[in-house]
Amino acid sequence: ALLEHWRVPLAGLVQVGGDWQPSVRRRDGLAWLGWLPEADKQNEEAGAAMAALQQVLRGRWQVLQAA
């Protein structure tokens, strides 16, 4: 509500660390972009998560710019 009040665009939220459970995040009803692993757990999964997050963020940013 605060961001909306001050007209600050919100692309979405990112979960850092922990277990990413998309179905649980959808039930939150929040604008989740995705998940990133903890900094000390850089591996193939982390690379894939970062690539997916970048793609989603680009799409959201285009929507925000069009509005």
mmCIF file of C-alpha atoms in Angstrom:
data_model
loop_
_atom_site.group_PDB
_atom_site.id
_atom_site.type_symbol
_atom_site.label_atom_id
_atom_site.label_comp_id
_atom_site.label_asym_id
_atom_site.label_seq_id
_atom_site.Cartn_x
_atom_site.Cartn_y
_atom_site.Cartn_z
ATOM 1 C CA ALA A 1 0.000 0.000 0.000
ATOM 2 C CA LEU A 2 2.871 2.374 0.782
ATOM 3 C CA LEU A 3 4.477 1.843 -2.616
ATOM 4 C CA GLU A 4 1.142 2.376 -4.322
ATOM 5 C CA HIS A 5 0.508 5.544 -2.294
ATOM 6 C CA TRP A 6 3.821 7.065 -3.395
ATOM 7 C CA ARG A 7 3.488 5.650 -6.951
ATOM 8 C CA VAL A 8 6.633 3.560 -6.704
ATOM 9 C CA PRO A 9 6.547 0.742 -9.254
ATOM 10 C CA LEU A 10 7.018 -2.755 -7.863
ATOM 11 C CA ALA A 11 8.330 -5.335 -10.305
ATOM 12 C CA GLY A 12 8.028 -8.087 -7.721
ATOM 13 C CA LEU A 13 9.543 -9.879 -4.767
ATOM 14 C CA VAL A 14 12.466 -12.294 -4.690
ATOM 15 C CA GLN A 15 12.962 -15.020 -2.108
ATOM 16 C CA VAL A 16 16.608 -15.459 -1.137
ATOM 17 C CA GLY A 17 17.537 -18.831 0.284
ATOM 18 C CA GLY A 18 15.281 -21.404 1.811
ATOM 19 C CA ASP A 19 13.067 -23.835 -0.043
ATOM 20 C CA TRP A 20 11.294 -22.349 -3.065
ATOM 21 C CA GLN A 21 7.733 -23.635 -3.146
ATOM 22 C CA PRO A 22 5.916 -21.980 -6.079
ATOM 23 C CA SER A 23 2.468 -23.233 -5.060
ATOM 24 C CA VAL A 24 2.880 -21.767 -1.573
ATOM 25 C CA ARG A 25 4.152 -18.472 -3.011
ATOM 26 C CA ARG A 26 1.126 -18.266 -5.365
ATOM 27 C CA ARG A 27 -1.183 -18.647 -2.374
ATOM 28 C CA ASP A 28 0.559 -15.652 -0.781
ATOM 29 C CA GLY A 29 -1.123 -13.470 -3.392
ATOM 30 C CA LEU A 30 2.039 -11.351 -3.740
ATOM 31 C CA ALA A 31 4.006 -10.421 -6.858
ATOM 32 C CA TRP A 32 6.734 -13.061 -6.592
ATOM 33 C CA LEU A 33 9.376 -13.004 -9.330
ATOM 34 C CA GLY A 34 11.238 -16.078 -8.177
ATOM 35 C CA TRP A 35 13.968 -17.472 -5.975
ATOM 36 C CA LEU A 36 17.722 -17.154 -5.555
ATOM 37 C CA PRO A 37 19.841 -19.536 -3.508
ATOM 38 C CA GLU A 38 21.947 -18.357 -0.609
ATOM 39 C CA ALA A 39 25.237 -16.762 -1.670
ATOM 40 C CA ASP A 40 27.335 -19.716 -0.506
ATOM 41 C CA LYS A 41 25.380 -22.185 -2.659
ATOM 42 C CA GLN A 42 26.398 -21.185 -6.189
ATOM 43 C CA ASN A 43 25.919 -24.093 -8.587
ATOM 44 C CA GLU A 44 23.995 -25.018 -11.759
ATOM 45 C CA GLU A 45 20.696 -24.621 -9.947
ATOM 46 C CA ALA A 46 21.698 -21.103 -8.930
ATOM 47 C CA GLY A 47 22.591 -20.224 -12.515
ATOM 48 C CA ALA A 48 19.263 -21.535 -13.787
ATOM 49 C CA ALA A 49 17.373 -19.662 -11.063
ATOM 50 C CA MET A 50 19.169 -16.414 -11.946
ATOM 51 C CA ALA A 51 18.438 -16.821 -15.659
ATOM 52 C CA ALA A 52 14.748 -17.490 -14.990
ATOM 53 C CA LEU A 53 14.543 -14.530 -12.631
ATOM 54 C CA GLN A 54 16.140 -12.216 -15.203
ATOM 55 C CA GLN A 55 13.653 -13.290 -17.855
ATOM 56 C CA VAL A 56 10.644 -12.715 -15.589
ATOM 57 C CA LEU A 57 12.003 -9.355 -14.447
ATOM 58 C CA ARG A 58 12.490 -8.170 -18.024
ATOM 59 C CA GLY A 59 8.869 -9.039 -18.799
ATOM 60 C CA ARG A 60 7.556 -7.274 -15.706
ATOM 61 C CA TRP A 61 9.680 -4.210 -16.421
ATOM 62 C CA GLN A 62 8.241 -3.940 -19.950
ATOM 63 C CA VAL A 63 4.727 -4.053 -18.494
ATOM 64 C CA LEU A 64 5.613 -1.330 -15.983
ATOM 65 C CA GLN A 65 7.118 0.879 -18.687
ATOM 66 C CA ALA A 66 4.000 0.537 -20.840
ATOM 67 C CA ALA A 67 1.729 1.630 -17.998
#
